[in-house]
Short mmCIF file of N, CA and C in Angstrom, two decimals:
data_model
loop_
_atom_site.label_atom_id
_atom_site.label_comp_id
_atom_site.label_asym_id
_atom_site.label_seq_id
_atom_site.Cartn_x
_atom_site.Cartn_y
_atom_site.Cartn_z
N UNK A 1 -156.60 86.98 19.20
CA UNK A 1 -157.68 86.45 19.93
C UNK A 1 -157.74 87.04 21.30
N UNK A 2 -156.69 87.61 21.82
CA UNK A 2 -156.55 88.10 23.21
C UNK A 2 -157.43 89.55 23.30
N UNK A 3 -157.69 90.01 22.23
CA UNK A 3 -158.39 91.27 22.23
C UNK A 3 -159.93 91.19 21.97
N UNK A 4 -160.37 90.11 21.89
CA UNK A 4 -161.93 89.85 21.60
C UNK A 4 -162.52 89.13 22.78
N UNK A 5 -163.72 89.14 23.09
CA UNK A 5 -164.53 88.50 24.09
C UNK A 5 -165.18 87.38 23.49
N UNK A 6 -165.36 86.28 24.10
CA UNK A 6 -166.04 85.07 23.52
C UNK A 6 -167.61 85.47 23.64
N UNK A 7 -168.36 85.17 22.63
CA UNK A 7 -169.79 85.25 22.60
C UNK A 7 -170.32 84.18 21.41
N UNK A 8 -171.51 83.95 21.51
CA UNK A 8 -172.10 83.08 20.44
C UNK A 8 -171.88 83.62 19.11
N UNK A 9 -171.94 85.01 19.11
CA UNK A 9 -171.90 85.73 17.79
C UNK A 9 -170.44 85.52 17.28
N UNK A 10 -169.47 85.79 18.04
CA UNK A 10 -168.03 85.34 17.54
C UNK A 10 -167.86 83.90 17.19
N UNK A 11 -168.26 83.03 17.96
CA UNK A 11 -168.25 81.64 17.70
C UNK A 11 -168.82 81.35 16.27
N UNK A 12 -170.03 82.00 16.02
CA UNK A 12 -170.67 81.62 14.66
C UNK A 12 -169.86 82.28 13.68
N UNK A 13 -169.25 83.51 13.67
CA UNK A 13 -168.56 84.05 12.63
C UNK A 13 -167.18 83.49 12.56
N UNK A 14 -166.55 83.10 13.48
CA UNK A 14 -165.30 82.53 13.34
C UNK A 14 -165.51 81.15 12.61
N UNK A 15 -166.54 80.47 12.89
CA UNK A 15 -166.82 79.15 12.21
C UNK A 15 -166.99 79.50 10.84
N UNK A 16 -167.83 80.54 10.51
CA UNK A 16 -168.07 80.90 9.06
C UNK A 16 -166.95 81.24 8.36
N UNK A 17 -165.92 81.93 8.97
CA UNK A 17 -164.76 82.28 8.35
C UNK A 17 -163.95 81.14 8.04
N UNK A 18 -163.84 80.10 8.96
CA UNK A 18 -163.16 79.02 8.74
C UNK A 18 -163.75 78.23 7.50
N UNK A 19 -165.08 78.07 7.51
CA UNK A 19 -165.63 77.33 6.35
C UNK A 19 -165.51 78.05 5.07
N UNK A 20 -165.67 79.40 5.02
CA UNK A 20 -165.46 80.23 3.90
C UNK A 20 -163.96 79.99 3.27
N UNK A 21 -163.04 79.87 4.21
CA UNK A 21 -161.64 79.77 3.90
C UNK A 21 -161.58 78.35 3.06
N UNK A 22 -162.05 77.38 3.64
CA UNK A 22 -161.99 76.10 2.95
C UNK A 22 -162.80 76.06 1.62
N UNK A 23 -163.91 76.68 1.49
CA UNK A 23 -164.72 76.73 0.34
C UNK A 23 -164.02 77.56 -0.75
N UNK A 24 -163.62 78.83 -0.40
CA UNK A 24 -163.05 79.69 -1.28
C UNK A 24 -161.69 79.18 -1.86
N UNK A 25 -160.86 78.82 -0.99
CA UNK A 25 -159.48 78.41 -1.48
C UNK A 25 -159.60 77.19 -2.22
N UNK A 26 -160.30 76.16 -1.53
CA UNK A 26 -160.35 74.84 -2.02
C UNK A 26 -161.06 74.90 -3.52
N UNK A 27 -162.31 75.64 -3.47
CA UNK A 27 -163.02 75.74 -4.71
C UNK A 27 -162.18 76.42 -5.82
N UNK A 28 -161.34 77.46 -5.42
CA UNK A 28 -160.60 78.00 -6.39
C UNK A 28 -159.58 77.02 -7.03
N UNK A 29 -158.96 76.21 -6.06
CA UNK A 29 -158.03 75.37 -6.61
C UNK A 29 -158.68 74.24 -7.61
N UNK A 30 -159.73 73.95 -7.10
CA UNK A 30 -160.64 72.98 -7.92
C UNK A 30 -160.86 73.48 -9.28
N UNK A 31 -161.35 74.65 -9.42
CA UNK A 31 -161.80 75.23 -10.60
C UNK A 31 -160.48 75.42 -11.56
N UNK A 32 -159.23 75.98 -11.00
CA UNK A 32 -158.16 76.19 -11.72
C UNK A 32 -157.56 74.79 -12.12
N UNK A 33 -157.83 73.76 -11.36
CA UNK A 33 -157.30 72.44 -11.79
C UNK A 33 -158.03 71.87 -12.92
N UNK A 34 -159.46 72.26 -12.75
CA UNK A 34 -160.18 71.68 -14.04
C UNK A 34 -159.99 72.36 -15.27
N UNK A 35 -159.75 73.68 -15.16
CA UNK A 35 -159.38 74.61 -16.24
C UNK A 35 -158.11 74.26 -17.01
N UNK A 36 -157.08 73.70 -16.21
CA UNK A 36 -155.77 73.36 -16.80
C UNK A 36 -155.55 71.85 -16.71
N UNK A 37 -156.69 71.04 -16.67
CA UNK A 37 -156.52 69.55 -16.46
C UNK A 37 -155.41 68.85 -17.50
N UNK A 38 -155.37 69.37 -18.61
CA UNK A 38 -154.53 68.74 -19.68
C UNK A 38 -152.99 69.02 -19.32
N UNK A 39 -152.73 70.09 -18.53
CA UNK A 39 -151.48 70.60 -18.22
C UNK A 39 -150.90 69.98 -16.90
N UNK A 40 -151.74 69.23 -16.25
CA UNK A 40 -151.41 68.80 -14.91
C UNK A 40 -150.31 67.87 -14.70
N UNK A 41 -149.78 67.31 -15.88
CA UNK A 41 -148.60 66.43 -15.78
C UNK A 41 -147.37 67.17 -15.50
N UNK A 42 -147.41 68.42 -15.79
CA UNK A 42 -146.14 69.27 -15.55
C UNK A 42 -146.21 70.02 -14.10
N UNK A 43 -145.20 69.70 -13.38
CA UNK A 43 -145.12 70.16 -12.00
C UNK A 43 -145.29 71.77 -12.02
N UNK A 44 -144.63 72.57 -12.79
CA UNK A 44 -144.81 74.08 -12.88
C UNK A 44 -146.23 74.44 -12.93
N UNK A 45 -147.07 73.64 -13.73
CA UNK A 45 -148.51 74.04 -13.73
C UNK A 45 -149.28 73.97 -12.49
N UNK A 46 -148.88 72.81 -11.87
CA UNK A 46 -149.59 72.44 -10.35
C UNK A 46 -149.12 73.51 -9.39
N UNK A 47 -147.88 73.93 -9.49
CA UNK A 47 -147.41 74.86 -8.54
C UNK A 47 -148.07 76.29 -8.86
N UNK A 48 -148.23 76.66 -10.09
CA UNK A 48 -148.86 77.92 -10.39
C UNK A 48 -150.34 78.03 -9.97
N UNK A 49 -151.06 76.84 -10.05
CA UNK A 49 -152.46 76.79 -9.64
C UNK A 49 -152.32 77.03 -7.90
N UNK A 50 -151.58 76.35 -7.40
CA UNK A 50 -151.36 76.45 -5.86
C UNK A 50 -151.08 78.03 -5.52
N UNK A 51 -150.13 78.45 -6.23
CA UNK A 51 -149.76 80.01 -5.88
C UNK A 51 -150.97 80.99 -6.27
N UNK A 52 -151.76 80.65 -7.38
CA UNK A 52 -152.87 81.46 -7.63
C UNK A 52 -154.07 81.35 -6.63
N UNK A 53 -154.19 80.12 -6.08
CA UNK A 53 -155.41 79.80 -5.20
C UNK A 53 -155.08 80.11 -3.70
N UNK A 54 -153.81 80.05 -3.44
CA UNK A 54 -153.48 79.90 -2.02
C UNK A 54 -152.41 81.05 -1.66
N UNK A 55 -152.86 82.30 -1.78
CA UNK A 55 -152.01 83.35 -1.43
C UNK A 55 -151.83 83.42 -0.05
N UNK A 56 -150.57 83.89 0.52
CA UNK A 56 -150.14 83.62 1.93
C UNK A 56 -150.99 84.78 2.61
N UNK A 57 -152.22 84.56 2.96
CA UNK A 57 -153.14 85.64 3.56
C UNK A 57 -152.67 86.08 4.86
N UNK A 58 -152.00 85.11 5.58
CA UNK A 58 -151.59 85.63 6.94
C UNK A 58 -150.41 86.53 7.10
N UNK A 59 -149.45 86.29 6.15
CA UNK A 59 -148.13 86.92 6.25
C UNK A 59 -148.37 88.54 6.14
N UNK A 60 -149.04 89.06 5.32
CA UNK A 60 -149.37 90.51 5.16
C UNK A 60 -150.76 90.78 5.55
N UNK A 61 -151.64 89.89 5.30
CA UNK A 61 -153.09 90.08 5.65
C UNK A 61 -153.26 90.55 7.09
N UNK A 62 -152.81 89.83 8.01
CA UNK A 62 -153.15 90.07 9.39
C UNK A 62 -152.50 91.33 9.84
N UNK A 63 -151.22 91.72 9.52
CA UNK A 63 -150.68 93.02 10.03
C UNK A 63 -151.35 94.22 9.39
N UNK A 64 -151.81 93.97 8.16
CA UNK A 64 -152.55 95.04 7.29
C UNK A 64 -153.88 95.30 8.06
N UNK A 65 -154.64 94.23 8.45
CA UNK A 65 -155.84 94.32 9.08
C UNK A 65 -155.68 95.11 10.41
N UNK A 66 -154.58 94.63 11.08
CA UNK A 66 -154.29 95.38 12.47
C UNK A 66 -154.04 96.78 12.26
N UNK A 67 -153.37 97.15 11.15
CA UNK A 67 -152.98 98.57 10.87
C UNK A 67 -154.39 99.42 10.37
N UNK A 68 -155.09 98.72 9.51
CA UNK A 68 -156.37 99.49 8.86
C UNK A 68 -157.47 99.47 9.84
N UNK A 69 -157.66 98.51 10.59
CA UNK A 69 -158.78 98.35 11.50
C UNK A 69 -158.39 98.21 13.01
N UNK A 70 -157.70 99.14 13.66
CA UNK A 70 -157.16 99.08 14.91
C UNK A 70 -158.34 98.88 16.03
N UNK A 71 -159.55 99.52 15.66
CA UNK A 71 -160.57 99.45 16.56
C UNK A 71 -161.62 98.27 16.38
N UNK A 72 -161.21 97.24 15.46
CA UNK A 72 -161.98 96.16 15.10
C UNK A 72 -161.11 94.94 15.12
N UNK A 73 -160.73 94.47 16.29
CA UNK A 73 -159.86 93.19 16.44
C UNK A 73 -160.57 91.98 15.89
N UNK A 74 -161.96 92.08 15.77
CA UNK A 74 -162.61 90.81 15.29
C UNK A 74 -162.17 90.63 13.91
N UNK A 75 -161.76 91.52 13.11
CA UNK A 75 -161.32 91.44 11.75
C UNK A 75 -160.13 90.36 11.78
N UNK A 76 -159.21 90.75 12.67
CA UNK A 76 -158.02 89.92 12.76
C UNK A 76 -158.24 88.45 13.17
N UNK A 77 -159.28 88.31 14.03
CA UNK A 77 -159.62 86.92 14.42
C UNK A 77 -160.32 86.25 13.29
N UNK A 78 -161.17 86.80 12.50
CA UNK A 78 -161.81 86.20 11.21
C UNK A 78 -160.73 85.72 10.47
N UNK A 79 -159.66 86.65 10.09
CA UNK A 79 -158.71 86.29 9.22
C UNK A 79 -157.79 85.26 9.71
N UNK A 80 -157.67 85.25 10.92
CA UNK A 80 -156.81 84.14 11.61
C UNK A 80 -157.48 82.66 11.32
N UNK A 81 -158.84 82.65 11.38
CA UNK A 81 -159.52 81.41 11.02
C UNK A 81 -159.45 81.05 9.54
N UNK A 82 -159.41 82.15 8.66
CA UNK A 82 -159.35 81.86 7.31
C UNK A 82 -157.79 81.42 7.02
N UNK A 83 -156.94 81.95 7.79
CA UNK A 83 -155.40 81.51 7.70
C UNK A 83 -155.28 80.05 8.13
N UNK A 84 -156.10 79.57 9.18
CA UNK A 84 -156.04 78.37 9.72
C UNK A 84 -156.57 77.40 8.55
N UNK A 85 -157.61 77.78 7.83
CA UNK A 85 -158.04 76.87 6.73
C UNK A 85 -157.05 76.75 5.68
N UNK A 86 -156.28 77.91 5.44
CA UNK A 86 -155.12 78.06 4.46
C UNK A 86 -154.09 76.89 4.84
N UNK A 87 -153.70 77.00 6.12
CA UNK A 87 -152.60 76.02 6.52
C UNK A 87 -153.15 74.55 6.47
N UNK A 88 -154.33 74.26 6.77
CA UNK A 88 -154.86 72.83 6.75
C UNK A 88 -154.93 72.46 5.30
N UNK A 89 -155.29 73.40 4.41
CA UNK A 89 -155.31 72.93 2.98
C UNK A 89 -153.95 72.78 2.34
N UNK A 90 -152.97 73.55 2.81
CA UNK A 90 -151.66 73.53 2.43
C UNK A 90 -150.98 72.08 2.81
N UNK A 91 -151.34 71.67 4.13
CA UNK A 91 -150.86 70.28 4.42
C UNK A 91 -151.58 69.12 3.85
N UNK A 92 -152.62 69.24 3.20
CA UNK A 92 -153.48 68.24 2.70
C UNK A 92 -153.57 68.34 1.15
N UNK A 93 -154.41 69.05 0.61
CA UNK A 93 -154.77 69.09 -0.74
C UNK A 93 -153.70 69.61 -1.45
N UNK A 94 -152.91 70.71 -1.06
CA UNK A 94 -151.82 71.21 -1.95
C UNK A 94 -150.58 70.19 -1.95
N UNK A 95 -150.38 69.62 -0.74
CA UNK A 95 -149.22 68.65 -0.86
C UNK A 95 -149.53 67.58 -1.77
N UNK A 96 -150.91 67.11 -1.72
CA UNK A 96 -151.13 65.88 -2.67
C UNK A 96 -151.10 66.51 -4.09
N UNK A 97 -151.57 67.57 -4.29
CA UNK A 97 -151.78 68.26 -5.67
C UNK A 97 -150.29 68.26 -6.31
N UNK A 98 -149.45 68.88 -5.61
CA UNK A 98 -147.95 69.07 -6.13
C UNK A 98 -147.25 67.82 -6.37
N UNK A 99 -147.44 66.92 -5.17
CA UNK A 99 -146.51 65.58 -5.29
C UNK A 99 -147.29 64.38 -5.92
N UNK A 100 -148.56 64.53 -5.91
CA UNK A 100 -149.45 63.40 -6.40
C UNK A 100 -149.03 62.04 -5.59
N UNK A 101 -148.73 62.29 -4.34
CA UNK A 101 -148.43 61.01 -3.47
C UNK A 101 -149.18 61.28 -2.20
N UNK A 102 -150.18 60.28 -1.95
CA UNK A 102 -151.00 60.39 -0.64
C UNK A 102 -150.20 60.27 0.69
N UNK A 103 -148.93 59.67 0.51
CA UNK A 103 -148.13 59.49 1.86
C UNK A 103 -147.80 60.93 2.48
N UNK A 104 -147.90 62.01 1.75
CA UNK A 104 -147.61 63.31 2.18
C UNK A 104 -148.71 64.04 3.05
N UNK A 105 -149.89 63.24 2.88
CA UNK A 105 -150.97 63.78 3.69
C UNK A 105 -151.22 62.93 5.05
N UNK A 106 -151.19 63.60 6.01
CA UNK A 106 -151.23 62.83 7.36
C UNK A 106 -151.92 63.82 8.30
N UNK A 107 -152.67 63.17 9.22
CA UNK A 107 -153.37 63.97 10.27
C UNK A 107 -152.29 64.55 11.15
N UNK A 108 -151.19 63.95 11.45
CA UNK A 108 -150.12 64.38 12.29
C UNK A 108 -149.70 65.77 11.61
N UNK A 109 -149.29 65.70 10.33
CA UNK A 109 -148.78 66.88 9.65
C UNK A 109 -149.89 68.09 9.67
N UNK A 110 -151.23 67.79 9.61
CA UNK A 110 -152.14 68.84 9.56
C UNK A 110 -152.27 69.60 11.03
N UNK A 111 -152.20 68.65 12.17
CA UNK A 111 -152.36 69.38 13.44
C UNK A 111 -151.15 69.80 14.10
N UNK A 112 -149.95 69.16 13.70
CA UNK A 112 -148.79 69.42 14.32
C UNK A 112 -147.79 70.39 13.48
N UNK A 113 -148.44 71.50 12.82
CA UNK A 113 -147.55 72.31 12.21
C UNK A 113 -147.73 73.61 12.99
N UNK A 114 -146.60 74.47 12.98
CA UNK A 114 -146.73 75.84 13.93
C UNK A 114 -147.81 76.62 13.80
N UNK A 115 -148.35 76.77 12.63
CA UNK A 115 -149.55 77.69 12.49
C UNK A 115 -150.84 77.13 13.22
N UNK A 116 -151.12 75.93 12.87
CA UNK A 116 -152.27 75.27 13.54
C UNK A 116 -152.21 75.06 15.07
N UNK A 117 -150.85 74.76 15.47
CA UNK A 117 -150.75 74.72 16.93
C UNK A 117 -150.86 76.08 17.57
N UNK A 118 -150.38 77.01 17.07
CA UNK A 118 -150.55 78.43 17.55
C UNK A 118 -151.97 78.86 17.57
N UNK A 119 -152.76 78.62 16.52
CA UNK A 119 -154.09 78.99 16.44
C UNK A 119 -154.92 78.08 17.52
N UNK A 120 -154.72 76.84 17.59
CA UNK A 120 -155.25 76.01 18.54
C UNK A 120 -155.04 76.48 19.99
N UNK A 121 -153.91 76.76 20.42
CA UNK A 121 -153.59 77.46 21.68
C UNK A 121 -154.36 78.63 21.90
N UNK A 122 -154.51 79.56 20.87
CA UNK A 122 -155.21 80.77 21.00
C UNK A 122 -156.71 80.49 21.00
N UNK A 123 -157.14 79.47 20.43
CA UNK A 123 -158.73 79.24 20.48
C UNK A 123 -158.94 78.64 21.91
N UNK A 124 -158.06 77.79 22.37
CA UNK A 124 -158.34 77.13 23.76
C UNK A 124 -158.49 78.38 24.76
N UNK A 125 -157.38 79.24 24.64
CA UNK A 125 -157.41 80.45 25.53
C UNK A 125 -158.72 81.39 25.31
N UNK A 126 -159.09 81.54 24.14
CA UNK A 126 -160.35 82.24 23.76
C UNK A 126 -161.52 81.63 24.39
N UNK A 127 -161.73 80.35 24.20
CA UNK A 127 -162.89 79.74 24.80
C UNK A 127 -162.83 79.70 26.34
N UNK A 128 -161.70 79.41 26.97
CA UNK A 128 -161.46 79.31 28.38
C UNK A 128 -161.49 80.74 28.94
N UNK A 129 -161.48 81.68 28.19
CA UNK A 129 -161.35 83.14 28.54
C UNK A 129 -160.23 83.32 29.44
N UNK A 130 -159.04 82.78 29.01
CA UNK A 130 -157.71 83.01 29.67
C UNK A 130 -157.11 84.20 29.02
N UNK A 131 -156.68 85.14 29.80
CA UNK A 131 -155.98 86.33 29.26
C UNK A 131 -154.48 86.47 29.64
N UNK A 132 -153.71 86.73 28.81
CA UNK A 132 -152.25 86.91 29.09
C UNK A 132 -152.12 88.29 29.60
N UNK A 133 -151.33 88.39 30.74
CA UNK A 133 -151.08 89.70 31.33
C UNK A 133 -149.54 89.90 31.56
N UNK A 134 -149.22 91.14 31.85
CA UNK A 134 -147.74 91.50 32.27
C UNK A 134 -146.87 91.33 31.18
N UNK A 135 -145.68 90.67 31.58
CA UNK A 135 -144.57 90.56 30.65
C UNK A 135 -144.87 89.64 29.55
N UNK A 136 -145.65 88.49 30.00
CA UNK A 136 -146.00 87.58 28.98
C UNK A 136 -146.90 88.07 27.73
N UNK A 137 -147.81 88.98 28.12
CA UNK A 137 -148.49 89.72 27.23
C UNK A 137 -147.67 90.68 26.27
N UNK A 138 -146.75 91.29 26.96
CA UNK A 138 -145.81 92.16 26.29
C UNK A 138 -144.91 91.51 25.35
N UNK A 139 -144.40 90.23 25.72
CA UNK A 139 -143.62 89.51 24.79
C UNK A 139 -144.31 88.97 23.63
N UNK A 140 -145.65 88.57 23.78
CA UNK A 140 -146.28 88.18 22.56
C UNK A 140 -146.70 89.36 21.71
N UNK A 141 -146.96 90.48 22.30
CA UNK A 141 -147.08 91.71 21.41
C UNK A 141 -145.99 91.92 20.65
N UNK A 142 -144.88 91.94 21.28
CA UNK A 142 -143.49 92.23 20.52
C UNK A 142 -143.29 91.22 19.52
N UNK A 143 -143.48 89.96 19.79
CA UNK A 143 -143.36 89.01 18.69
C UNK A 143 -144.21 89.13 17.52
N UNK A 144 -145.50 89.44 17.75
CA UNK A 144 -146.31 89.70 16.80
C UNK A 144 -145.95 90.94 15.93
N UNK A 145 -145.38 92.07 16.50
CA UNK A 145 -145.07 93.20 15.72
C UNK A 145 -143.86 92.96 14.95
N UNK A 146 -142.96 91.93 15.36
CA UNK A 146 -141.74 91.63 14.70
C UNK A 146 -141.91 90.80 13.45
N UNK A 147 -142.98 90.04 13.40
CA UNK A 147 -143.24 88.98 12.46
C UNK A 147 -143.10 89.47 11.10
N UNK A 148 -143.86 90.43 10.71
CA UNK A 148 -143.80 90.89 9.16
C UNK A 148 -142.41 91.54 8.84
N UNK A 149 -141.77 92.42 9.68
CA UNK A 149 -140.62 92.98 9.25
C UNK A 149 -139.40 91.89 9.29
N UNK A 150 -139.60 90.99 10.08
CA UNK A 150 -138.43 89.83 10.10
C UNK A 150 -138.68 89.15 8.91
N UNK A 151 -139.86 88.68 8.56
CA UNK A 151 -140.20 87.89 7.30
C UNK A 151 -139.66 88.58 6.16
N UNK A 152 -140.00 89.93 6.02
CA UNK A 152 -139.58 90.75 4.80
C UNK A 152 -138.03 90.81 4.77
N UNK A 153 -137.41 90.93 5.88
CA UNK A 153 -135.93 90.89 5.99
C UNK A 153 -135.27 89.69 5.43
N UNK A 154 -135.70 88.45 5.95
CA UNK A 154 -135.33 87.28 5.45
C UNK A 154 -135.67 86.93 4.00
N UNK A 155 -136.95 87.36 3.55
CA UNK A 155 -137.26 87.25 2.18
C UNK A 155 -136.29 88.31 1.21
N UNK A 156 -135.85 89.36 1.74
CA UNK A 156 -135.06 90.08 0.98
C UNK A 156 -133.67 89.68 0.94
N UNK A 157 -133.24 89.06 1.94
CA UNK A 157 -131.87 88.44 2.00
C UNK A 157 -131.85 87.18 0.90
N UNK A 158 -132.82 86.44 0.93
CA UNK A 158 -132.94 85.35 0.15
C UNK A 158 -133.08 85.70 -1.30
N UNK A 159 -133.76 86.82 -1.60
CA UNK A 159 -134.02 87.21 -3.03
C UNK A 159 -132.68 87.84 -3.52
N UNK A 160 -131.83 88.53 -2.52
CA UNK A 160 -130.64 89.04 -3.04
C UNK A 160 -129.65 87.99 -3.30
N UNK A 161 -129.72 86.71 -2.74
CA UNK A 161 -128.86 85.65 -2.93
C UNK A 161 -129.14 85.13 -4.43
N UNK A 162 -130.33 85.20 -4.73
CA UNK A 162 -130.85 84.66 -6.04
C UNK A 162 -130.35 85.57 -7.07
#
């Protein structure tokens, strides 16, 4: 979000990206749920539907967009909004679908998870036109570049133990 400028155009398309995220992922889950309604008593089926509809679009999607479209940072911003829809759905619809227990859905969990907090801070900075500079910007850039390799390393270690 630090690489793009605020404009009514960006606000419009960031909003569209968020809504599309909810519609596409939520709709896919609803269709898959209806297609497998008779099997929903079994937890593995509910988990498979979640995995099919809710691919982790931020983990590899955002670094891939940064690599493929370095001159178009708006693509990363749109993907970030889609990823925010993913996180909100994961903390609501998916939690309920897997557990079948409404107590796992809470407004607190929706807004106080690391991804939504980070996106919220970046949106506030985007709308307020606050730019990170100097060493703070360098640290944020370094952390963003470390994210995918570090996650791949941790995933590899966990898979090796299995």
